[in-house]
C-alpha cells in the first residue's frame, strides 16, 4: 500500500470524530502556507492551514505599523508560480506598502479558492509525533485536535515579537505598541508625545511617518543603522511592461542570484558589479557608490563583489554611507550619533528608507543616544535614562523579533521518543537544508534556519522550498514511502557547511538577530545559509537527484513493523 495516499481515498472525508484528520497540517497562512496548500491540492492530498490571526498574510497581517513596506521591489516580491496571477495583479508603487501586500495576499487566497481550507483563529500550540501511528497530533489554543501524516511549519522567520527587558516596563501608564503587533484600527498620534525605542528596519520605516503626526517624537537609539534611500516611486507602465512581458526569464535569472533578487535588469550582470572595491581607484569607487546611492535600494550592497567578505572593502562602503548621513543631518552631534561604526555595513540587515535621516532635521524630533545615556527604567510616565526622565503619551517598541527559531522553539514540538525540538535546539538550530530536523519525521519547515531565508527574497525561497517538498512527497508516493527524515550525519554536515559559509563572511562580526544576539541567552550561531539562493538550489537538487541523499525514507510497512 502506498505510504502517501490522499487521505480521502483512505478514510473518506475529514473530519472524523473530535480529532480532525488530514494528510497534511500547515501551520501559518502567510505566503508560505498559502502556496503549500495550493501545491498540495495539485497532489490530491487533503490539507488544512491553521493560523491564529483573523486573516491571511502572515507577517503582512501583523506588521501594520505606520510606514511598513517591503524592502524588495514588488515586481519581484510576489509569487511566480502562476503566469495568470503575474499578469492579473498590478502594483501601485515600486516598493509596495503593507496594506497593498496584504491586499495581494487576500487576492491570491480568493483567486485560488484557498480560504475553504484555511482555518483562522486557530493558533497551534503543540505538535507531537505518534510513533505507533506514524502521524502528527496537532493541538490549537482553541482546544481543537488534528491528526496528520505530515506537518508543515510555515511559521515565518520573524513572527515572535520581542519586547525589551527593561525594568518597570509594566508600570507605564500610557499606551504601548509593538511594531510587529500593531492594532488593526490604526493609531492616532496627532499632537502626542511619542517615544520610539529601537532603530532597526521597522523603526527606520515608522519614524518618518510617526514624526509627521506626533506633537513630539523622541527616538531612543542603542545601535545606529546603515540605511540606503529606497527611492520609492509610483509604478509606471514603462517599468511594469517589460517585467510583465519578460517575467519567466527574469524570475529564472533571479533564482540563480545570491539573494534571489535582480538589481537593474538592463545590466548584463543583473546588478552585481563583479569586481572588488579595492581593485578600482578611489575616484571610480566613489562614482559607483554615488551612482548606486542615486538609484537607491539594497542594490547598493551589490556595488562590489567583496563588500560582505572583505573588511577593507566593506569599510569603503560604510564610510560612504556615514558621509551621506553627515551631509543630510544638520546637527553635527545628532549626525555623529546616527553614524554606525562598530559593525560592517550589511552584517545587520541593511535598511532602506524614505527620509529617515532627514527626519532628524525636524523641530519635533529628537534623538537620545543610549550609548551615552542608557535607559535605566520605564516609569509610569515615560522613560528614565541616566540623564533624566522623558514623559510620553505613547511608547512604540520597535524592538524586533526572536528571529528564525523563536516561533518554532515556543511551540511544543516533539518527535520520536518524545524528543523536544526546543531541547534539541538549545545550543542552536540543527537542520538538514533548513527543511527538516533529525528525529522529527515528516515535519517540514519552510525557509527554516540553515536555509537562505532572511538573506534572500523570501517569496523566491518560499516557492523553492514548497516545490522541493512537493517533489519529495510525490517521490514518496510513487515509491510507497511513509516517512522521511534526515540522518544525524547529514544534519551535522549541513550544520558545519552553514557555519563555515557564515564564517567566510563579515556577518559573524555583528551582534545581529541573524546571530541570535538580540535575545538574552540565545546561542550565538549564524542561523541563515549564506551560500546563496542559486548555489543552495543546486545543493537541494543534488540531494533529490541522489534519491534524497542524507534522508531516511521508510516504507510504510517497515515503519509499522518497527513501531510494533
Ligand atoms: P531589529 O532589526 O531587531 O531592530 C530592533 C531594534 O530595537 C534595534 O535597534 C535594537 O537595538 C533595539 N532594541 C532592542 N532592545 C532594546 C532595548 N532594550 N533598548 C533599546 N533598544 C533596543 O527589528 P526590526 O523589527 O526593526 O526589524 C526586523 C526585521 O523585520 C527586519 O530586518 C526586516 O527583515 C523585517 P540593538 O541593535 O539591539 O542595539
Coordinates of C-alpha atoms and ligand atoms in Angstrom, one line a residue:
X1 CA 0.0 0.0 0.0
X2 CA 1.4 3.4 -0.9
X3 CA 2.6 5.5 2.0
X4 CA 1.5 8.9 0.8
X5 CA -2.1 8.3 -0.4
X6 CA -4.7 11.0 -0.4
X7 CA -6.5 10.9 2.9
X8 CA -9.9 11.0 1.3
X9 CA -9.1 7.9 -0.7
X10 CA -8.3 6.0 2.5
X11 CA -10.8 7.2 5.0
X12 CA -13.4 9.2 3.2
X13 CA -14.0 12.8 4.0
X14 CA -12.4 14.5 7.0
X15 CA -13.1 15.3 9.8
X16 CA -13.8 12.2 11.9
X17 CA -15.0 12.4 15.4
X18 CA -13.4 15.1 17.6
X19 CA -9.9 14.6 16.0
X20 CA -9.9 16.1 12.6
X21 CA -7.8 14.0 10.2
X22 CA -5.9 15.3 7.2
X23 CA -2.9 14.3 5.2
X24 CA -1.1 17.5 5.9
X25 CA -1.5 20.2 8.5
X26 CA 0.1 23.5 7.5
X27 CA 0.9 25.9 10.3
X28 CA 0.7 29.5 9.1
X29 CA -1.4 31.3 6.5
X30 CA 1.3 33.6 5.1
X31 CA 2.8 33.4 1.7
X32 CA 4.4 30.0 2.5
X33 CA 1.3 28.4 4.0
X34 CA -0.9 29.6 1.1
X35 CA 1.4 28.3 -1.6
X36 CA 2.0 25.0 0.2
X37 CA -1.8 24.5 0.3
X38 CA -2.2 25.3 -3.4
X39 CA 0.5 22.8 -4.4
X40 CA -0.8 20.1 -2.1
X41 CA -4.1 20.3 -3.8
X42 CA -2.4 19.6 -7.0
X43 CA -1.0 16.4 -5.5
X44 CA -4.5 15.4 -4.4
X45 CA -3.6 15.5 -0.7
X46 CA -6.0 16.8 1.9
X47 CA -4.6 19.8 3.8
X48 CA -5.7 22.3 6.4
X49 CA -4.0 25.5 7.2
X50 CA -4.2 26.7 10.8
X51 CA -3.4 30.3 11.8
X52 CA -4.0 32.3 14.9
X53 CA -4.8 35.5 13.0
X54 CA -8.2 36.6 11.8
X55 CA -6.9 36.9 8.2
X56 CA -4.3 35.6 5.8
X57 CA -1.0 37.3 5.1
X58 CA 1.3 36.2 7.9
X59 CA 3.9 38.8 8.6
X60 CA 1.9 41.3 6.5
X61 CA -1.1 40.7 8.6
X62 CA 0.7 41.6 11.8
X63 CA 3.2 44.2 10.8
X64 CA 0.8 47.1 10.2
X65 CA 2.9 49.9 11.8
X66 CA 3.0 53.3 10.0
X67 CA 5.3 53.1 7.0
X68 CA 5.5 49.3 6.9
X69 CA 6.8 48.4 3.5
X70 CA 8.8 45.7 1.7
X71 CA 12.5 46.2 1.0
X72 CA 12.4 44.0 -2.1
X73 CA 10.7 45.6 -5.0
X74 CA 7.2 44.3 -5.6
X75 CA 7.7 43.1 -9.2
X76 CA 10.0 40.6 -7.5
X77 CA 8.4 40.2 -4.1
X78 CA 5.4 38.4 -5.5
X79 CA 4.6 34.8 -6.5
X80 CA 5.9 33.4 -9.7
X81 CA 4.0 30.2 -9.8
X82 CA 1.1 31.4 -11.9
X83 CA 1.6 33.3 -15.1
X84 CA -2.0 34.5 -15.0
X85 CA -1.6 35.8 -11.5
X86 CA 1.6 37.7 -12.5
X87 CA -0.4 39.4 -15.3
X88 CA -3.6 40.0 -13.3
X89 CA -2.0 41.9 -10.4
X90 CA -0.7 45.4 -10.7
X91 CA 1.4 47.1 -8.0
X92 CA 0.9 50.8 -7.5
X93 CA 4.5 51.5 -6.3
X94 CA 7.9 50.0 -6.8
X95 CA 8.1 49.1 -3.1
X96 CA 4.6 48.3 -2.0
X97 CA 3.3 49.3 1.4
X98 CA 1.9 46.8 3.9
X99 CA -1.8 47.4 3.0
X100 CA -1.1 46.6 -0.7
X101 CA 0.9 43.5 0.1
X102 CA -1.9 42.3 2.4
X103 CA -4.4 43.0 -0.3
X104 CA -2.3 40.9 -2.7
X105 CA -2.3 38.0 -0.2
X106 CA -6.1 38.2 0.0
X107 CA -6.4 38.4 -3.8
X108 CA -4.3 35.2 -4.1
X109 CA -6.4 33.5 -1.4
X110 CA -9.6 34.3 -3.3
X111 CA -8.3 33.6 -6.8
X112 CA -7.1 30.1 -5.9
X113 CA -10.0 29.4 -3.6
X114 CA -7.7 28.8 -0.7
X115 CA -10.0 30.0 2.1
X116 CA -12.1 26.9 2.3
X117 CA -9.0 25.0 3.6
X118 CA -7.7 27.8 5.8
X119 CA -8.9 27.9 9.4
X120 CA -8.2 31.3 11.1
X121 CA -8.2 32.0 14.8
X122 CA -6.7 28.5 15.3
X123 CA -3.3 29.1 17.0
X124 CA -1.3 25.9 17.1
X125 CA 0.3 25.3 20.4
X126 CA 1.7 21.7 20.1
X127 CA 2.7 19.1 17.5
X128 CA 3.6 15.6 18.8
X129 CA 4.7 12.7 16.6
X130 CA 3.0 9.4 17.5
X131 CA 5.4 6.6 16.8
X132 CA 2.7 4.0 16.7
X133 CA 0.5 5.6 14.1
X134 CA 3.3 7.5 12.3
X135 CA 1.1 10.6 12.5
X136 CA 1.4 14.1 14.0
X137 CA -1.1 15.1 16.6
X138 CA -1.6 18.9 16.5
X139 CA -3.3 21.0 19.1
X140 CA -4.6 24.5 19.0
X141 CA -5.1 27.1 21.8
X142 CA -8.8 26.9 20.9
X143 CA -8.9 23.3 22.0
X144 CA -9.1 21.5 18.7
X145 CA -7.0 18.4 17.8
X146 CA -5.8 17.4 14.4
X147 CA -4.1 14.3 13.1
X148 CA -1.9 14.4 10.0
X149 CA 0.7 12.3 8.4
X150 CA 2.7 15.5 7.6
X151 CA 3.1 18.7 9.4
X152 CA 4.5 21.8 7.6
X153 CA 5.7 24.7 9.7
X154 CA 5.0 27.8 7.5
X155 CA 5.5 29.9 10.6
X156 CA 7.8 32.6 9.2
X157 CA 11.2 33.8 10.3
X158 CA 10.1 37.0 12.1
X159 CA 6.9 36.1 13.8
X160 CA 7.6 36.2 17.5
X161 CA 7.7 39.8 18.5
X162 CA 10.2 40.7 21.2
X163 CA 9.6 43.3 23.9
X164 CA 12.7 44.7 25.6
X165 CA 13.6 43.6 29.1
X166 CA 13.6 47.0 30.7
X167 CA 12.9 47.5 34.4
X168 CA 9.4 48.9 35.1
X169 CA 8.0 48.2 31.6
X170 CA 4.8 47.0 33.1
X171 CA 4.4 50.1 35.2
X172 CA 4.0 52.5 32.3
X173 CA 0.5 54.1 32.3
X174 CA 0.3 55.4 28.7
X175 CA -0.4 53.5 25.5
X176 CA 2.2 51.0 24.3
X177 CA 2.6 49.3 20.9
X178 CA 5.0 46.8 19.3
X179 CA 5.6 47.3 15.6
X180 CA 5.1 43.6 14.9
X181 CA 1.8 43.5 16.7
X182 CA 0.1 46.7 15.6
X183 CA -3.6 47.5 16.2
X184 CA -5.8 46.9 13.2
X185 CA -7.7 50.0 13.7
X186 CA -4.5 52.1 13.5
X187 CA -3.2 54.6 16.0
X188 CA -3.7 58.4 16.0
X189 CA -0.6 60.1 17.3
X190 CA -1.8 63.6 16.4
X191 CA -0.2 66.1 18.8
X192 CA 1.0 63.3 21.1
X193 CA 4.4 62.9 22.8
X194 CA 5.7 59.7 21.3
X195 CA 8.7 57.5 22.1
X196 CA 10.1 55.0 19.7
X197 CA 12.6 52.6 21.2
X198 CA 14.8 50.9 18.6
X199 CA 16.3 51.9 15.3
X200 CA 16.1 48.7 13.2
X201 CA 14.3 48.4 9.9
X202 CA 10.8 48.7 11.4
X203 CA 11.7 51.9 13.3
X204 CA 13.5 53.3 10.3
X205 CA 10.3 52.9 8.3
X206 CA 8.0 54.1 11.1
X207 CA 9.9 57.1 12.4
X208 CA 9.4 59.4 9.4
X209 CA 5.7 58.7 9.3
X210 CA 5.1 59.0 13.0
X211 CA 7.1 62.2 13.0
X212 CA 4.6 63.8 10.5
X213 CA 1.8 63.2 13.0
X214 CA 3.2 63.4 16.5
X215 CA 3.5 66.5 18.6
X216 CA 7.0 65.4 19.5
X217 CA 8.8 62.2 18.7
X218 CA 11.8 61.0 20.7
X219 CA 13.9 58.2 19.3
X220 CA 15.9 56.0 21.7
X221 CA 18.8 54.6 19.8
X222 CA 21.2 51.9 21.1
X223 CA 22.8 51.0 17.9
X224 CA 22.8 53.2 14.8
X225 CA 21.9 51.5 11.5
X226 CA 23.1 51.8 7.9
X227 CA 20.3 52.8 5.7
X228 CA 20.1 53.4 1.9
X229 CA 17.4 55.5 0.3
X230 CA 14.6 53.4 -1.2
X231 CA 13.8 56.0 -3.9
X232 CA 10.4 54.6 -3.9
X233 CA 8.0 55.9 -6.6
X234 CA 4.7 55.1 -8.3
X235 CA 4.8 52.2 -10.7
X236 CA 4.9 53.2 -14.3
X237 CA 3.8 51.3 -17.4
X238 CA 7.4 51.8 -18.7
X239 CA 8.7 49.8 -15.8
X240 CA 5.9 47.3 -15.3
X241 CA 5.6 46.4 -19.0
X242 CA 9.0 44.9 -19.6
X243 CA 8.7 43.0 -16.3
X244 CA 5.4 41.5 -17.3
X245 CA 6.5 40.6 -20.8
X246 CA 9.8 39.0 -19.6
X247 CA 8.6 37.6 -16.3
X248 CA 9.7 34.0 -17.0
X249 CA 13.2 35.0 -18.0
X250 CA 13.7 37.4 -15.1
X251 CA 12.3 35.1 -12.5
X252 CA 14.5 32.3 -13.7
X253 CA 17.5 34.5 -13.5
X254 CA 16.6 35.8 -10.1
X255 CA 16.5 32.2 -8.8
X256 CA 20.2 31.9 -9.6
X257 CA 21.3 35.0 -7.8
X258 CA 22.8 35.1 -4.3
X259 CA 19.8 36.9 -2.8
X260 CA 17.2 35.8 -5.3
X261 CA 16.8 39.4 -6.4
X262 CA 17.7 41.1 -9.7
X263 CA 19.1 44.6 -9.4
X264 CA 18.9 46.5 -12.6
X265 CA 17.6 44.3 -15.4
X266 CA 19.3 46.1 -18.2
X267 CA 22.7 45.2 -16.9
X268 CA 24.4 42.1 -18.1
X269 CA 25.5 41.2 -14.6
X270 CA 21.9 41.7 -13.4
X271 CA 23.0 44.3 -10.9
X272 CA 26.1 42.7 -9.2
X273 CA 29.2 44.7 -10.0
X274 CA 31.6 41.7 -10.1
X275 CA 34.8 43.5 -9.1
X276 CA 36.5 44.1 -5.8
X277 CA 36.0 47.5 -4.2
X278 CA 39.8 47.5 -3.7
X279 CA 40.6 46.9 -7.4
X280 CA 39.3 50.3 -8.6
X281 CA 40.7 53.8 -8.0
X282 CA 39.2 55.8 -5.1
X283 CA 37.5 58.1 -7.7
X284 CA 36.0 55.2 -9.6
X285 CA 34.8 53.7 -6.3
X286 CA 33.2 56.9 -5.3
X287 CA 31.5 57.2 -8.7
X288 CA 30.0 53.7 -8.4
X289 CA 28.7 54.3 -4.8
X290 CA 27.2 57.7 -5.9
X291 CA 25.5 56.0 -8.8
X292 CA 24.0 53.3 -6.6
X293 CA 23.1 55.8 -3.9
X294 CA 21.2 57.8 -6.5
X295 CA 19.3 54.7 -7.7
X296 CA 18.7 53.6 -4.1
X297 CA 17.7 50.2 -2.6
X298 CA 19.7 47.3 -1.3
X299 CA 21.4 47.1 -4.7
X300 CA 23.9 49.4 -3.0
X301 CA 25.3 46.3 -1.4
X302 CA 26.0 44.8 -4.8
X303 CA 28.2 47.8 -5.7
X304 CA 31.2 45.4 -5.5
X305 CA 31.6 41.7 -5.1
X306 CA 33.5 41.7 -1.8
X307 CA 31.6 44.0 0.5
X308 CA 30.5 41.2 2.8
X309 CA 33.7 39.2 2.7
X310 CA 36.5 41.8 3.0
X311 CA 36.7 44.3 5.9
X312 CA 38.8 46.8 3.9
X313 CA 36.3 46.7 1.0
X314 CA 33.4 47.0 3.4
X315 CA 35.0 50.0 5.2
X316 CA 34.8 52.0 2.0
X317 CA 31.1 51.4 1.6
X318 CA 30.5 52.1 5.3
X319 CA 32.3 55.4 5.2
X320 CA 30.5 56.4 2.1
X321 CA 27.2 55.9 3.9
X322 CA 28.4 57.8 7.0
X323 CA 29.4 60.7 4.7
X324 CA 25.8 60.8 3.4
X325 CA 24.4 60.8 7.0
X326 CA 26.7 63.8 7.9
X327 CA 25.6 65.5 4.7
X328 CA 21.9 65.1 5.4
X329 CA 21.6 65.6 9.2
X330 CA 22.2 69.3 10.0
X331 CA 23.0 69.0 13.7
X332 CA 26.6 67.5 13.8
X333 CA 26.1 65.9 17.2
X334 CA 23.0 64.1 16.0
X335 CA 24.6 63.2 12.8
X336 CA 27.6 61.6 14.5
X337 CA 25.3 59.7 16.9
X338 CA 23.4 58.3 13.8
X339 CA 26.7 57.1 12.2
X340 CA 27.3 53.3 12.7
X341 CA 30.9 52.3 13.3
X342 CA 31.1 49.1 15.3
X343 CA 29.9 46.5 12.7
X344 CA 30.5 46.1 9.0
X345 CA 27.8 47.5 6.7
X346 CA 25.3 44.9 5.7
X347 CA 26.0 42.5 8.5
X348 CA 23.0 43.7 10.4
X349 CA 20.2 43.7 7.9
X350 CA 20.7 46.6 5.6
X351 CA 17.8 49.0 5.8
X352 CA 16.2 51.1 3.0
X353 CA 14.3 54.1 3.9
X354 CA 12.3 57.1 2.8
X355 CA 13.5 60.3 4.5
X356 CA 14.8 58.6 7.6
X357 CA 17.9 60.7 8.2
X358 CA 16.1 63.8 7.0
X359 CA 13.5 63.3 9.8
X360 CA 16.1 64.3 12.4
X361 CA 16.1 67.8 10.9
X362 CA 12.6 68.3 12.1
X363 CA 12.0 70.5 15.1
X364 CA 9.6 68.0 16.6
X365 CA 12.1 65.0 16.5
X366 CA 14.9 64.4 19.0
X367 CA 17.4 61.5 19.3
X368 CA 18.5 60.0 22.6
X369 CA 21.8 58.3 22.2
X370 CA 21.6 55.4 24.7
X371 CA 25.3 54.7 24.4
X372 CA 25.8 58.0 26.3
X373 CA 22.7 58.0 28.4
X374 CA 21.4 54.4 28.8
X375 CA 17.8 53.6 29.7
X376 CA 17.6 52.9 33.5
X377 CA 13.8 52.2 33.6
X378 CA 10.4 52.6 32.1
X379 CA 8.4 54.7 34.6
X380 CA 4.7 55.2 34.9
X381 CA 5.1 58.5 32.9
X382 CA 7.7 57.5 30.4
X383 CA 11.4 56.6 30.1
X384 CA 14.2 57.4 32.5
X385 CA 17.7 57.4 31.2
X386 CA 20.9 58.2 33.1
X387 CA 20.3 61.9 32.1
X388 CA 16.7 62.2 33.5
X389 CA 13.1 61.3 32.8
X390 CA 11.2 61.8 29.5
X391 CA 7.4 61.8 29.7
X392 CA 5.3 60.3 26.9
X393 CA 1.7 59.7 25.9
X394 CA 2.7 56.6 24.0
X395 CA 5.7 54.3 23.6
X396 CA 6.4 52.4 20.4
X397 CA 8.6 49.3 20.9
X398 CA 10.4 48.7 17.6
X399 CA 12.5 46.1 19.3
X400 CA 12.4 43.3 16.8
X401 CA 11.8 39.6 17.0
X402 CA 13.0 36.3 18.4
X403 CA 14.0 35.6 14.8
X404 CA 14.2 32.4 12.9
X405 CA 13.9 29.9 15.8
X406 CA 11.7 31.7 18.3
X407 CA 8.3 30.7 16.9
X408 CA 9.4 27.0 16.5
X409 CA 11.1 26.8 19.9
X410 CA 8.0 28.3 21.6
X411 CA 5.7 25.6 20.1
X412 CA 5.6 22.3 21.9
X413 CA 7.1 20.2 19.1
X414 CA 8.0 16.6 20.0
X415 CA 9.3 14.0 17.6
X416 CA 10.5 10.4 18.1
X417 CA 10.8 9.2 21.7
X418 CA 9.4 12.5 22.9
X419 CA 12.4 14.4 21.5
X420 CA 11.6 18.1 22.1
X421 CA 12.6 20.5 19.4
X422 CA 13.3 23.2 22.0
X423 CA 15.7 20.8 23.8
X424 CA 17.4 19.7 20.7
X425 CA 18.0 23.3 19.5
X426 CA 19.1 24.6 22.9
X427 CA 22.6 25.1 21.6
X428 CA 21.4 26.4 18.2
X429 CA 19.2 25.2 15.4
X430 CA 20.1 21.9 13.8
X431 CA 18.5 21.1 10.4
X432 CA 19.3 19.4 7.1
X433 CA 19.0 22.0 4.4
X434 CA 16.9 24.2 6.7
X435 CA 14.0 21.9 5.7
X436 CA 13.9 19.2 8.4
X437 CA 15.4 18.2 11.7
X438 CA 16.5 14.6 12.6
X439 CA 14.2 12.8 14.9
X440 CA 11.2 14.8 13.7
X441 CA 9.9 12.6 10.8
X442 CA 7.5 14.2 8.3
X443 CA 7.8 17.6 9.9
X444 CA 8.9 20.3 7.4
X445 CA 10.0 23.8 7.8
X446 CA 9.5 26.4 5.0
X447 CA 12.6 28.7 5.0
X448 CA 13.9 27.2 8.2
X449 CA 17.2 28.1 9.9
X450 CA 20.0 26.7 7.8
X451 CA 18.4 27.9 4.5
X452 CA 19.0 31.2 2.8
X453 CA 15.6 32.5 4.2
X454 CA 16.1 36.0 5.6
X455 CA 19.2 36.7 3.4
X456 CA 17.0 36.3 0.3
X457 CA 13.8 37.4 -1.3
X458 CA 11.5 35.4 0.9
X459 CA 9.0 34.6 -1.8
X460 CA 11.7 33.1 -4.1
X461 CA 12.9 31.0 -1.2
X462 CA 9.3 30.0 -0.1
X463 CA 8.5 28.9 -3.7
X464 CA 11.7 26.9 -3.8
X465 CA 11.1 25.1 -0.5
X466 CA 7.5 24.3 -1.3
X467 CA 8.3 23.0 -4.8
X468 CA 11.1 20.8 -3.4
X469 CA 8.8 19.4 -0.7
X470 CA 6.1 18.7 -3.2
X471 CA 8.6 16.8 -5.3
X472 CA 9.7 14.8 -2.2
X473 CA 6.1 13.9 -1.4
X474 CA 5.4 12.9 -5.0
X475 CA 8.6 10.7 -4.8
X476 CA 7.4 9.1 -1.5
X477 CA 4.0 8.4 -3.0
X478 CA 5.4 6.9 -6.2
X479 CA 7.7 4.6 -4.1
X480 CA 5.3 3.6 -1.3
X481 CA 7.2 5.5 1.4
X482 CA 5.6 6.7 4.6
X483 CA 8.2 8.7 6.4
X484 CA 11.1 11.0 5.6
X485 CA 13.7 12.5 8.0
X486 CA 17.3 13.5 7.8
X487 CA 20.1 11.3 9.1
X488 CA 22.0 12.8 12.1
X489 CA 25.2 12.7 10.0
X490 CA 23.7 14.7 7.1
X491 CA 22.3 17.2 9.5
X492 CA 25.7 17.6 11.3
X493 CA 27.4 18.0 7.9
X494 CA 24.9 20.6 6.8
X495 CA 25.2 22.5 10.0
X496 CA 29.0 22.6 9.6
X497 CA 28.6 23.8 6.0
X498 CA 26.2 26.6 7.1
X499 CA 28.6 27.6 9.8
X500 CA 31.7 27.6 7.6
X501 CA 29.9 29.6 5.0
X502 CA 28.9 32.2 7.6
X503 CA 32.5 32.4 8.9
X504 CA 33.8 33.2 5.4
X505 CA 31.9 36.5 5.6
X506 CA 31.8 39.5 7.9
X507 CA 28.3 38.6 9.1
X508 CA 29.7 36.9 12.2
X509 CA 31.2 40.2 13.4
X510 CA 27.9 41.8 14.2
X511 CA 25.7 41.3 17.2
X512 CA 22.7 40.8 15.0
X513 CA 19.5 38.9 15.1
X514 CA 21.0 36.7 12.4
X515 CA 23.4 35.6 15.2
X516 CA 20.7 35.3 17.9
X517 CA 22.4 38.2 19.6
X518 CA 19.2 40.2 20.3
X519 CA 17.7 37.6 22.7
X520 CA 19.3 37.1 26.1
X521 CA 20.7 33.6 26.5
X522 CA 20.2 32.7 22.8
X523 CA 23.2 30.8 21.4
X524 CA 25.4 32.9 19.1
X525 CA 25.1 31.0 15.9
X526 CA 24.8 32.4 12.4
X527 CA 21.4 30.9 11.5
X528 CA 20.7 31.5 7.8
X529 CA 22.7 29.9 5.0
X530 CA 24.9 32.5 3.1
X531 CA 25.9 30.2 0.3
X532 CA 23.4 32.0 -1.9
X533 CA 20.0 31.2 -3.4
X534 CA 21.4 29.8 -6.7
X535 CA 24.0 27.6 -5.0
X536 CA 21.6 26.4 -2.4
X537 CA 19.0 25.4 -5.1
X538 CA 21.7 23.3 -6.8
X539 CA 22.6 21.6 -3.5
X540 CA 18.9 20.8 -2.8
X541 CA 18.5 19.5 -6.4
X542 CA 21.6 17.2 -6.0
X543 CA 20.1 15.7 -2.8
X544 CA 16.8 14.9 -4.6
X545 CA 18.6 13.6 -7.7
X546 CA 20.6 11.2 -5.5
X547 CA 17.3 9.7 -4.1
X548 CA 17.1 12.1 -1.2
X549 CA 20.7 11.6 -0.1
X550 CA 21.0 12.2 3.6
X551 CA 17.4 11.4 4.3
X552 CA 16.0 8.2 5.7
X553 CA 12.9 7.1 3.8
X554 CA 10.8 4.4 5.3
X555 CA 8.4 2.2 3.5
X556 CA 5.0 2.2 5.2
X557 CA 5.1 -1.5 6.2
X558 CA 8.7 -1.3 7.6
X559 CA 7.7 1.7 9.7
X560 CA 4.7 -0.1 11.0
X561 CA 6.7 -3.2 11.8
X562 CA 9.4 -1.2 13.6
X563 CA 6.8 0.5 15.7
X564 CA 5.3 -2.7 16.9
Ligands
LIG1 P1 15.5 44.7 14.7 O1 16.2 44.9 13.4 O2 15.9 43.6 15.5 O3 15.7 46.1 15.5 C1 15.3 46.2 16.8 C2 15.8 47.5 17.4 O4 15.4 47.6 18.7 C3 17.3 47.6 17.3 O5 17.7 48.9 17.0 C4 17.7 47.3 18.8 O6 18.9 47.8 19.2 C5 16.6 47.9 19.5 N1 16.4 47.4 20.9 C6 16.1 46.1 21.2 N2 16.1 46.0 22.6 C7 16.4 47.3 23.0 C8 16.5 47.8 24.3 N3 16.3 47.1 25.4 N4 16.8 49.1 24.5 C9 17.0 49.9 23.4 N5 16.9 49.4 22.1 C10 16.6 48.1 22.0 O7 13.9 44.6 14.5 P2 13.0 45.3 13.3 O8 11.6 45.0 13.7 O9 13.4 46.7 13.1 O10 13.4 44.5 12.0 C11 13.4 43.1 12.0 C12 13.3 42.7 10.5 O11 11.9 42.7 10.1 C13 14.0 43.5 9.5 O12 15.3 43.2 9.4 C14 13.2 43.2 8.3 O13 13.7 42.0 7.7 C15 11.8 42.9 8.8 P3 20.3 46.9 19.1 O14 20.7 46.9 17.6 O15 20.0 45.6 19.6 O16 21.3 47.7 19.9

